[in-house]
Short mmCIF file of N, CA, C and O in Angstrom, two decimals:
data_model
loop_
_atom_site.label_atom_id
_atom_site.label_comp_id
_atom_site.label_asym_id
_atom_site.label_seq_id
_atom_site.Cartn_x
_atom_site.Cartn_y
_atom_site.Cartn_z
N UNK V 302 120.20 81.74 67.96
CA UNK V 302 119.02 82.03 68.75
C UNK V 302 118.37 83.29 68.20
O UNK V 302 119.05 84.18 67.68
N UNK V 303 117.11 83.37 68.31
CA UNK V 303 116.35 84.63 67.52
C UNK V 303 115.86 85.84 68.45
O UNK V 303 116.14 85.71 69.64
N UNK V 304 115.47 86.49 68.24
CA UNK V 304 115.71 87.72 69.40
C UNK V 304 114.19 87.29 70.17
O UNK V 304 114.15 87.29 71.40
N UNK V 305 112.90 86.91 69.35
CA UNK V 305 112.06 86.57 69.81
C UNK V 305 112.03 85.49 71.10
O UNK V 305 111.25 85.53 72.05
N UNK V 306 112.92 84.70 70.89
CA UNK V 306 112.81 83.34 71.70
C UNK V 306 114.04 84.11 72.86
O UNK V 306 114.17 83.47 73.90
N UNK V 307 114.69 85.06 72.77
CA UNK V 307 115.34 85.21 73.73
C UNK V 307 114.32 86.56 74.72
O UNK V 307 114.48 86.80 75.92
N UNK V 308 113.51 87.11 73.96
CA UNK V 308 112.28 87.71 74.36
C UNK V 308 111.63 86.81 75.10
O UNK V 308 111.84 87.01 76.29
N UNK V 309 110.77 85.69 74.85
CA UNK V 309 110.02 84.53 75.83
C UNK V 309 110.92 84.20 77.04
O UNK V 309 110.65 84.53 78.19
N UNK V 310 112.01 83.53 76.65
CA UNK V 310 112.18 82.88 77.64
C UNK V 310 112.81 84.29 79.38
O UNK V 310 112.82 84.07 80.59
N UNK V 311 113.18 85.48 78.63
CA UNK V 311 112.99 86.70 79.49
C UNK V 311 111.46 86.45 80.41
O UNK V 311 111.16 86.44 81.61
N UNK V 312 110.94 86.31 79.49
CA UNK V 312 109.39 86.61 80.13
C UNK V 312 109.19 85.70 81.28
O UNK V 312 108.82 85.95 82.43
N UNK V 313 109.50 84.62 80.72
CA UNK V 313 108.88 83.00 82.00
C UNK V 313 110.15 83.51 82.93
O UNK V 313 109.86 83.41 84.12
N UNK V 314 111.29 83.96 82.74
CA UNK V 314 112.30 83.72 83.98
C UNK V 314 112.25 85.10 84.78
O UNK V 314 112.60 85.06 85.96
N UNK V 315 111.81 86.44 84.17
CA UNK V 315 111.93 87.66 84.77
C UNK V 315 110.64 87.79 85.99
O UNK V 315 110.73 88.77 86.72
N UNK V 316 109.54 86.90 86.20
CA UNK V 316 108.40 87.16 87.20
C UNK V 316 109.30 86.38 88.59
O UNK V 316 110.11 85.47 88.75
N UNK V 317 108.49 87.47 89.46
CA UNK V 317 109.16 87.39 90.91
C UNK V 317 108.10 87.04 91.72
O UNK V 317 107.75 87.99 92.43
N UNK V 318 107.10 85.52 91.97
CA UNK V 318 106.16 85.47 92.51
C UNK V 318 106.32 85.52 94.00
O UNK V 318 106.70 84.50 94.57
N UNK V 319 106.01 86.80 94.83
CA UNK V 319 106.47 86.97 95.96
C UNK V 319 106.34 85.79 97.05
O UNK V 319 107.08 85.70 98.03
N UNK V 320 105.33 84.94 96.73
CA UNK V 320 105.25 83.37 97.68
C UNK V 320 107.17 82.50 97.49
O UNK V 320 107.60 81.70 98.32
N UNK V 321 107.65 82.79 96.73
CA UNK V 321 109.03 82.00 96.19
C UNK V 321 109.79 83.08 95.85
O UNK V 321 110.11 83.28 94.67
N UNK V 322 110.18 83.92 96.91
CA UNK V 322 111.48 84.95 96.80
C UNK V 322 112.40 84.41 97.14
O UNK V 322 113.29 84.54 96.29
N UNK V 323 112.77 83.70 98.16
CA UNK V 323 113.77 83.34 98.93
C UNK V 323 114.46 82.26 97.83
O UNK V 323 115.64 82.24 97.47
N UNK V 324 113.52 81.49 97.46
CA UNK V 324 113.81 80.71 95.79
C UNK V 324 114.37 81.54 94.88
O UNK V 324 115.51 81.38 94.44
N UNK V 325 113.66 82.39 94.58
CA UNK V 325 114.29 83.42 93.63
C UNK V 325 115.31 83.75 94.01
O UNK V 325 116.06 83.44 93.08
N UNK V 326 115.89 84.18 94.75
CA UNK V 326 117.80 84.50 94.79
C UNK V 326 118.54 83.10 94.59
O UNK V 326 119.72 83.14 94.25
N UNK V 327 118.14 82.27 94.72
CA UNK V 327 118.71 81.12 94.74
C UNK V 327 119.16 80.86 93.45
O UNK V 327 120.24 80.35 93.17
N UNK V 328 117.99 81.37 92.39
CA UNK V 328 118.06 81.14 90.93
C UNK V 328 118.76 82.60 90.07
O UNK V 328 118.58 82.84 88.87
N UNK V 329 119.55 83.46 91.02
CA UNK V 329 119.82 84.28 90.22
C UNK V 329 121.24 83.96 89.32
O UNK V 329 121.42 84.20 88.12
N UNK V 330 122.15 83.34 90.27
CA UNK V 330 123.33 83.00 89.77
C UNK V 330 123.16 81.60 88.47
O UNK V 330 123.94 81.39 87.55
N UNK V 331 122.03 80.88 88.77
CA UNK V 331 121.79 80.27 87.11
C UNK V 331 121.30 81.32 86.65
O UNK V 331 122.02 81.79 85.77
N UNK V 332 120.42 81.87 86.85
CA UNK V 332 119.83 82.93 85.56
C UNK V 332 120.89 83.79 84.77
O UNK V 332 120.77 84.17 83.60
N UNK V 333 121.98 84.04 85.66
CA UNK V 333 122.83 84.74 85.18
C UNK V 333 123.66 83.64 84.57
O UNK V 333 123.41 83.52 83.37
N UNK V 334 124.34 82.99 84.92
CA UNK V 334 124.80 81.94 84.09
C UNK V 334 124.25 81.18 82.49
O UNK V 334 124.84 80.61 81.58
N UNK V 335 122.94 81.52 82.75
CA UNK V 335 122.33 80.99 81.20
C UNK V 335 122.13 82.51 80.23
O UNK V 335 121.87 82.48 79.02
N UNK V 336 122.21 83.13 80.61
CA UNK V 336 122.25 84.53 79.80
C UNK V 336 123.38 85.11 79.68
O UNK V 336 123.41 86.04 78.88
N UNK V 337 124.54 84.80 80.35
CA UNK V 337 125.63 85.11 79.99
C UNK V 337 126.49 84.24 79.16
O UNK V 337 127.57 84.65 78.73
N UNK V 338 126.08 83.11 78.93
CA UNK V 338 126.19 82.05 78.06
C UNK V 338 125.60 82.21 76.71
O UNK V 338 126.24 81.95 75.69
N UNK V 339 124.37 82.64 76.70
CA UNK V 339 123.79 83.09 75.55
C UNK V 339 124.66 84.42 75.06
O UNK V 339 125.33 84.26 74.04
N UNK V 340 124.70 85.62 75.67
CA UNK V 340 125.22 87.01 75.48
C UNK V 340 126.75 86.74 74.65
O UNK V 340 126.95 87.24 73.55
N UNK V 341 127.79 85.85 75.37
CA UNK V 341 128.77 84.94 74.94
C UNK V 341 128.38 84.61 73.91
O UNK V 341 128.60 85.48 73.06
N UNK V 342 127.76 83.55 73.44
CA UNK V 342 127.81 83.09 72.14
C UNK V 342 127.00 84.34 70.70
O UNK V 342 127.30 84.24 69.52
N UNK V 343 126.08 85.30 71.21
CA UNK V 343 125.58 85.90 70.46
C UNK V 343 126.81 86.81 69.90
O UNK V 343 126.99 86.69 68.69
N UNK V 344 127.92 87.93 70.75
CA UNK V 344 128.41 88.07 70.91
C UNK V 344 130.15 88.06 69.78
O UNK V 344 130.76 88.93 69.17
N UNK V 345 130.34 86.63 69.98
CA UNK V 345 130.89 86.44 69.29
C UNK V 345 130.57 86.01 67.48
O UNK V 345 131.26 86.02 66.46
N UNK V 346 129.01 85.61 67.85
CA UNK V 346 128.29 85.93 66.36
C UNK V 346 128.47 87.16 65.65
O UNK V 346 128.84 87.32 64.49
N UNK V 347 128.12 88.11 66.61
CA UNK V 347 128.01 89.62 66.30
C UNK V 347 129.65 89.94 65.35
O UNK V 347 129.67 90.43 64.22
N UNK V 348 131.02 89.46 66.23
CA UNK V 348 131.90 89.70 65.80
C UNK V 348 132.31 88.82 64.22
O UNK V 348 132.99 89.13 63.25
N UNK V 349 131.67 87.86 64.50
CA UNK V 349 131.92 87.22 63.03
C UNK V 349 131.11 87.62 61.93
O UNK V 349 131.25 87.05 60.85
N UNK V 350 130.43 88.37 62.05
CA UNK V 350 129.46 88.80 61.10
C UNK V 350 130.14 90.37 60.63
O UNK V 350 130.04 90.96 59.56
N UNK V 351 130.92 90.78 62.00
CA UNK V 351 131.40 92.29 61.54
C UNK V 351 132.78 91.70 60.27
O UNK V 351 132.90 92.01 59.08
N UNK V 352 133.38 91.04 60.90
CA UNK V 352 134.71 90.60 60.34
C UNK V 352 133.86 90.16 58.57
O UNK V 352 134.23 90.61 57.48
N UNK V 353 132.97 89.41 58.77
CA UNK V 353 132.43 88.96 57.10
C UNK V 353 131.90 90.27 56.38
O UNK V 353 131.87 90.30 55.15
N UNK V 354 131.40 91.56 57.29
CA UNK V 354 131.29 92.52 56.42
C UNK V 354 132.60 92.96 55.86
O UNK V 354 132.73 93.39 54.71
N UNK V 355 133.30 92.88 56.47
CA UNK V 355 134.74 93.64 56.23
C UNK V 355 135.17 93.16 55.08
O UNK V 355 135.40 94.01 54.23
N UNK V 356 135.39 91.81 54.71
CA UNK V 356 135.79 91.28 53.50
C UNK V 356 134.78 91.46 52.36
O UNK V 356 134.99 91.49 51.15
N UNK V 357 133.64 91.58 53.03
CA UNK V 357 131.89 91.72 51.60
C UNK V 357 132.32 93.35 51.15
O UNK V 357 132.27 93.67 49.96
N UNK V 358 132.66 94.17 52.02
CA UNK V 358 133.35 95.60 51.71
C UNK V 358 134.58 95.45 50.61
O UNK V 358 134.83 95.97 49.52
N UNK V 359 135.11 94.66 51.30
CA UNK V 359 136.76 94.48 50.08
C UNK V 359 136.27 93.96 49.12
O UNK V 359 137.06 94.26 48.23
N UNK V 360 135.19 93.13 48.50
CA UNK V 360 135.38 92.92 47.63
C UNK V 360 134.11 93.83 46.93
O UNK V 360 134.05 93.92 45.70
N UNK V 361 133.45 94.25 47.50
CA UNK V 361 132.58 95.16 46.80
C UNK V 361 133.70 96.46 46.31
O UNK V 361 133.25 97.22 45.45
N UNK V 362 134.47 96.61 46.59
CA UNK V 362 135.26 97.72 46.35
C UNK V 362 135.97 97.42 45.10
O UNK V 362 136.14 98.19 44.16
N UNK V 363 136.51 95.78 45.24
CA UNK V 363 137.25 95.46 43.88
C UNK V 363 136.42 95.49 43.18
O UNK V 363 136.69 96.18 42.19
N UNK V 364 135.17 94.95 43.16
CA UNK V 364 134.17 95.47 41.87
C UNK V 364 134.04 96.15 41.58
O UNK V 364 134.23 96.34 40.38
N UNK V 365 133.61 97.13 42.39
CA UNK V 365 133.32 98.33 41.84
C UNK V 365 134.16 99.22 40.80
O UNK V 365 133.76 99.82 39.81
N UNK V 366 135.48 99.13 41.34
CA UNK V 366 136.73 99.06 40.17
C UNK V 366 137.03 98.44 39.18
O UNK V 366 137.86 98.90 38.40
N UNK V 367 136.51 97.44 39.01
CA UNK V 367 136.44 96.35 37.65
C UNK V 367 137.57 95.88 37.72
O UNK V 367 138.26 95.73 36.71
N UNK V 368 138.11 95.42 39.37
CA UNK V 368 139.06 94.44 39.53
C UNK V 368 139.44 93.56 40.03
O UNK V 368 140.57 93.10 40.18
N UNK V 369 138.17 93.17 40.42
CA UNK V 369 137.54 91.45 40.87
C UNK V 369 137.96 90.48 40.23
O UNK V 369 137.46 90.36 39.11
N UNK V 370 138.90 89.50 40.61
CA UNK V 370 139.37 88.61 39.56
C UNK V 370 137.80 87.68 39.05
O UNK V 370 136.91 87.67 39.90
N UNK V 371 137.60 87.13 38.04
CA UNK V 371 137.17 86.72 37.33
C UNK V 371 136.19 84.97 38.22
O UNK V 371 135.01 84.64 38.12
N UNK V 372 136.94 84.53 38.71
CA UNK V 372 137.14 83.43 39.60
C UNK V 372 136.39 83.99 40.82
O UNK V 372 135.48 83.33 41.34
N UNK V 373 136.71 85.04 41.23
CA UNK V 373 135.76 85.61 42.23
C UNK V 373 134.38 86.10 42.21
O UNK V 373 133.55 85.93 43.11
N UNK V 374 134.20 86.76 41.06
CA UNK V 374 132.62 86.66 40.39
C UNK V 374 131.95 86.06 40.20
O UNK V 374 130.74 86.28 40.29
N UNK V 375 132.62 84.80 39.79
CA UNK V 375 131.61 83.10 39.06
C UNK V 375 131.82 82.83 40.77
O UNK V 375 130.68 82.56 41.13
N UNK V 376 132.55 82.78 41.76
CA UNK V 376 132.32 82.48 42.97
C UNK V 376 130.64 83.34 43.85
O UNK V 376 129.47 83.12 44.17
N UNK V 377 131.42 84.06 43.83
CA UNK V 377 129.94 85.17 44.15
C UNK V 377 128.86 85.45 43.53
O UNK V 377 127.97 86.04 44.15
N UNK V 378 128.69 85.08 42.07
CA UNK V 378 127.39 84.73 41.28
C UNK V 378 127.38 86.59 40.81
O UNK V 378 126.34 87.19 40.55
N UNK V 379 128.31 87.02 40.79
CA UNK V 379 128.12 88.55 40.13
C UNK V 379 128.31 88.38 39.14
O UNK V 379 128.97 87.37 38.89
N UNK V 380 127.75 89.47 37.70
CA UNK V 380 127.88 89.63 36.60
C UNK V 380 129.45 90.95 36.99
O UNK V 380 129.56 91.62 38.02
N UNK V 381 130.23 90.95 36.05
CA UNK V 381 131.21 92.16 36.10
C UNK V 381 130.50 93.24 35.32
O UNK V 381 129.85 93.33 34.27
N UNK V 382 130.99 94.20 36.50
CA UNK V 382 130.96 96.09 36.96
C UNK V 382 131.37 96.47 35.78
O UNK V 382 132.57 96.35 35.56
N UNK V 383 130.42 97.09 34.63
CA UNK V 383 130.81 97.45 33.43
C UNK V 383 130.97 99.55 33.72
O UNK V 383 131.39 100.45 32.98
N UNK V 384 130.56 99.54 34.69
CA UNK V 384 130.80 101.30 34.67
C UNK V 384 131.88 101.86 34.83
O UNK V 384 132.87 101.14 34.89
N UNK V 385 132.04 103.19 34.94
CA UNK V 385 133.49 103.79 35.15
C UNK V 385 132.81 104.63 36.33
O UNK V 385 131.84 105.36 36.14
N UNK V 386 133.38 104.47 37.50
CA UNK V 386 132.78 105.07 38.71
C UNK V 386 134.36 105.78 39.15
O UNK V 386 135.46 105.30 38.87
N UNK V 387 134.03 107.31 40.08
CA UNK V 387 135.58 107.98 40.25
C UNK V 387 135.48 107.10 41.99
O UNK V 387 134.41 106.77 42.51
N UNK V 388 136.63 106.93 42.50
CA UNK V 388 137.22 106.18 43.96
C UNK V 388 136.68 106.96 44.81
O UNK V 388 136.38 106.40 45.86
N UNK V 389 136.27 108.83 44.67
CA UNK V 389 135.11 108.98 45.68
C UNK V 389 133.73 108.53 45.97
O UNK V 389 133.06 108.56 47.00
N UNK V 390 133.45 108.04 44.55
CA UNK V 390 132.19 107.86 44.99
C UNK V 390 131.87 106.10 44.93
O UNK V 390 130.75 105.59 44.84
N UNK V 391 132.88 105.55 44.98
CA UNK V 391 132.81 103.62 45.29
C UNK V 391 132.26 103.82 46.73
O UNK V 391 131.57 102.83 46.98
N UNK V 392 132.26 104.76 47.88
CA UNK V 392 131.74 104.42 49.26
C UNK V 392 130.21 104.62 48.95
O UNK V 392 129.46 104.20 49.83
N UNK V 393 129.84 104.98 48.25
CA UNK V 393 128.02 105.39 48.10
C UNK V 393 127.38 104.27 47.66
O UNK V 393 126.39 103.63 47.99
N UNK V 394 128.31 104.20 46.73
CA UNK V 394 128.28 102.66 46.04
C UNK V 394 127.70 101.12 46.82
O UNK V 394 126.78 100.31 46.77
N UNK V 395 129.01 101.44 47.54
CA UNK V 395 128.90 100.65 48.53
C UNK V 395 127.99 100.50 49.80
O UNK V 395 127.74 99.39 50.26
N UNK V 396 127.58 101.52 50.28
CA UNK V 396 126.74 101.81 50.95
C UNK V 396 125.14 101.17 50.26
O UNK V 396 124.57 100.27 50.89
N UNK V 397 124.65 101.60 49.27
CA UNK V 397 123.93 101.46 48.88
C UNK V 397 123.95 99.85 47.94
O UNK V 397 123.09 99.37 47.21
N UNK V 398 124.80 99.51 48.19
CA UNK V 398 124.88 97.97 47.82
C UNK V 398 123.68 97.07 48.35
O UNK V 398 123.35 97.20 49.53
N UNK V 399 123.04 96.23 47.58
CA UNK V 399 121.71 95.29 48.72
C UNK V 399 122.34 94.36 49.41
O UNK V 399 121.81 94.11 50.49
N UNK V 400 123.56 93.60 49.09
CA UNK V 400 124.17 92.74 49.65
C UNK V 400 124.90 93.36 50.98
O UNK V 400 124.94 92.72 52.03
N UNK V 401 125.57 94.88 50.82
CA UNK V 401 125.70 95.46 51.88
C UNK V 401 125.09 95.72 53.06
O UNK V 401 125.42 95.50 54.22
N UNK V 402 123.80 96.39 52.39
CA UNK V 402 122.52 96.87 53.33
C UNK V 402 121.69 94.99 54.04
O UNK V 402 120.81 94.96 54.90
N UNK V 403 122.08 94.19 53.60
CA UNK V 403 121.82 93.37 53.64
C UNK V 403 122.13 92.57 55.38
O UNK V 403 121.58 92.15 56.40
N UNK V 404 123.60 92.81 54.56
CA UNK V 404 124.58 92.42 55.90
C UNK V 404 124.88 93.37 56.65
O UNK V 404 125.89 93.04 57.27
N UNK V 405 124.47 94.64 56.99
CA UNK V 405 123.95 95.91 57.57
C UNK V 405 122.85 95.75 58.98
O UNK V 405 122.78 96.05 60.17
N UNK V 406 121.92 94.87 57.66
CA UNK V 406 120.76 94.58 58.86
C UNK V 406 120.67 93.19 59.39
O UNK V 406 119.73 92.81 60.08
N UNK V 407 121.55 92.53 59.07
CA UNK V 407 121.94 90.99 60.41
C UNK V 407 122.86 91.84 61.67
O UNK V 407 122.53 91.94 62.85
N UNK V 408 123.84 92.26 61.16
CA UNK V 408 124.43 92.99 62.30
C UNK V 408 123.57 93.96 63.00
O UNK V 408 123.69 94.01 64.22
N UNK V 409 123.02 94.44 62.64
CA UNK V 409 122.46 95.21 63.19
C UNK V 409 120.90 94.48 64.16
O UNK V 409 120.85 94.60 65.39
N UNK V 410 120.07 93.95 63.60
CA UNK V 410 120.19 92.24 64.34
C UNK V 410 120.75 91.61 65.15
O UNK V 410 120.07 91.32 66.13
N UNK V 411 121.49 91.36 65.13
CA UNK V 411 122.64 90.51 65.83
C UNK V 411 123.16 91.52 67.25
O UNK V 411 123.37 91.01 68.35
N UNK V 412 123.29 92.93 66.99
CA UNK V 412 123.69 93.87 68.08
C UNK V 412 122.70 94.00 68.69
O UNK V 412 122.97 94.23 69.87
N UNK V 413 121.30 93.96 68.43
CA UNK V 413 119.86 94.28 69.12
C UNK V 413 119.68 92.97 70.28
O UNK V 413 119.16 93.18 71.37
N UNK V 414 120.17 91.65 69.87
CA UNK V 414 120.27 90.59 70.97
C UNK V 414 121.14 90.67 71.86
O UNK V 414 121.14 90.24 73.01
N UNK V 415 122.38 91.63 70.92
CA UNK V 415 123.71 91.63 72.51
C UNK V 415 122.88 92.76 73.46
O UNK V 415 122.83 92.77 74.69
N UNK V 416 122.36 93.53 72.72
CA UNK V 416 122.05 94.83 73.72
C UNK V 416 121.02 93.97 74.74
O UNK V 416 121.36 93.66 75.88
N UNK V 417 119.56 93.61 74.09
CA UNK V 417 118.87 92.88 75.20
C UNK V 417 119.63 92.11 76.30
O UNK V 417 119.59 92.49 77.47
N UNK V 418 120.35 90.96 75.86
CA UNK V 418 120.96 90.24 76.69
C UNK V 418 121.43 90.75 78.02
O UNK V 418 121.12 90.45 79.17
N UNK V 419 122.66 92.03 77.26
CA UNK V 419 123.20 92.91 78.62
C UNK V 419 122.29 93.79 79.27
O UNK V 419 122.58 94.36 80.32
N UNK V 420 121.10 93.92 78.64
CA UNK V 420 119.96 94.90 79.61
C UNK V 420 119.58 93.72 80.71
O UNK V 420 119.55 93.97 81.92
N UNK V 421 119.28 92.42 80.19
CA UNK V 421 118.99 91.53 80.88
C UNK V 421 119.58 91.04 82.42
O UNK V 421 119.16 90.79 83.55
N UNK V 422 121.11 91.09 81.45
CA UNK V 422 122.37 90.62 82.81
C UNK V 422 122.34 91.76 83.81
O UNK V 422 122.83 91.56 84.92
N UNK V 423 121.87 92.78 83.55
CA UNK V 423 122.16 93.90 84.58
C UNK V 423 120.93 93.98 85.33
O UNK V 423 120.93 94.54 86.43
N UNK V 424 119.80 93.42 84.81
CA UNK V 424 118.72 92.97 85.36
C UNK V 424 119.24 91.97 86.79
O UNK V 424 119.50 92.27 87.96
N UNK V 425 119.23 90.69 86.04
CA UNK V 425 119.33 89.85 87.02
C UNK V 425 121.11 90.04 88.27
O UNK V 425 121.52 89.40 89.23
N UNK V 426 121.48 90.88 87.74
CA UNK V 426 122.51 91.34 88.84
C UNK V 426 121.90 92.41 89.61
O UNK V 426 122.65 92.95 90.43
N UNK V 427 120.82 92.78 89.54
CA UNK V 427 120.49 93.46 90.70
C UNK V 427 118.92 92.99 90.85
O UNK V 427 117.99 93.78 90.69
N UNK V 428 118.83 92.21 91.04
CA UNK V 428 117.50 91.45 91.47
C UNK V 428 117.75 91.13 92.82
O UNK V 428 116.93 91.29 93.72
N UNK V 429 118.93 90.65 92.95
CA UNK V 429 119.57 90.00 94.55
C UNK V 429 119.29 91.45 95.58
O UNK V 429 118.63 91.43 96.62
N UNK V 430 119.90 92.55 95.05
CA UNK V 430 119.92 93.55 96.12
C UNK V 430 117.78 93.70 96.11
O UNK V 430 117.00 93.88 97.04
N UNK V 431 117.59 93.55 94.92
CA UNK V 431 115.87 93.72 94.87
C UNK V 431 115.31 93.03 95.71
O UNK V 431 114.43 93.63 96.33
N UNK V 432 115.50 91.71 96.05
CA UNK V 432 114.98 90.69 96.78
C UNK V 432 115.09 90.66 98.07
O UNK V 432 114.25 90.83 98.95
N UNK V 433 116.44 90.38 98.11
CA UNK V 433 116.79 90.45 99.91
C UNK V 433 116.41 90.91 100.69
O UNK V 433 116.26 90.33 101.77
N UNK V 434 116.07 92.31 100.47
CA UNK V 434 115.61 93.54 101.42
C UNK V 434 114.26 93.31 101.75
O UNK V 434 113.81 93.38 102.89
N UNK V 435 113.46 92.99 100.52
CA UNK V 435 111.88 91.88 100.97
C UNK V 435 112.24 90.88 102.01
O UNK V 435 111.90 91.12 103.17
N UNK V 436 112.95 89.67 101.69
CA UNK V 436 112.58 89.10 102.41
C UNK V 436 113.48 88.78 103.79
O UNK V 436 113.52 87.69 104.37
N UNK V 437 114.07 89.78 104.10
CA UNK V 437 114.90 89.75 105.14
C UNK V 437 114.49 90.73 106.35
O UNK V 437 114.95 90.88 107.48
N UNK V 438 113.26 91.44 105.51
CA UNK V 438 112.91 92.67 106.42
C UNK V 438 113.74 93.90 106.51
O UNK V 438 113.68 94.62 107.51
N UNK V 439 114.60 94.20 105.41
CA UNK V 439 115.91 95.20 106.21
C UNK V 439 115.84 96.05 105.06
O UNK V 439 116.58 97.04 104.98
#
């Protein structure tokens, strides 16, 4: 799901047309149910994407050392790391990798939908105390 489309459909479900309040609490526990479903699956995107940096790190590191097996290069479409770089400075390296910075900014992506989501859920968990008090008079 793209952060945009989880932007829209915020939009159509977050209006509180005061003629259909009493409706509106009715729909909070789906609302919360379909965004915590989404948050869930984004979520665990988020974590699979951290875990794939982790290994894009390990092996950017064996490259950088010029000890990438051979099989792993023709896998990954790299030419082999002809420099002599010292083991302090493979993290700069790495850092500044495009494939790094790459997968830098999906995660980082990917965390911007968990964050909405949970701004969202904390939204619609207090919409109920928002509502009631309208239409109950109290």
């Amino acid at each position: 799901m793209k952060l945009e489309e989880i932007h829209e459909q915020w939009a159509e479900d977050c209006s509180l047309p005061v003629a259909l309040l009493e409706k509106s609490i009715s729909a909070v526990p789906i609302m919360h149910s379909k965004y915590l479903r989404y948050m869930s699956t984004e979520k665990l995107t988020l974590k699979k994407l951290e875990e794939d940096r982790k290994v894009l790190v390990k092996l950017k590191y064996d490259y950088f050392q010029g000890m990438l097996p051979e099989e792993d290069l023709k896998e990954q479409g790299w030419e082999p790391f002809r420099q002599k770089i010292l083991k302090s400075d493979i993290g700069m390296h790495i850092d500044a990798d495009p494939d790094i910075i790459k997968m830098n900014l999906k995660i980082a992506a990917q965390q911007e939908k968990v964050d909405v989501l949970e701004q969202i859920i904390k939204h619609i968990g207090n919409r109920g105390f928002l509502i009631r008090p309208i239409v109950t008079g109290k």
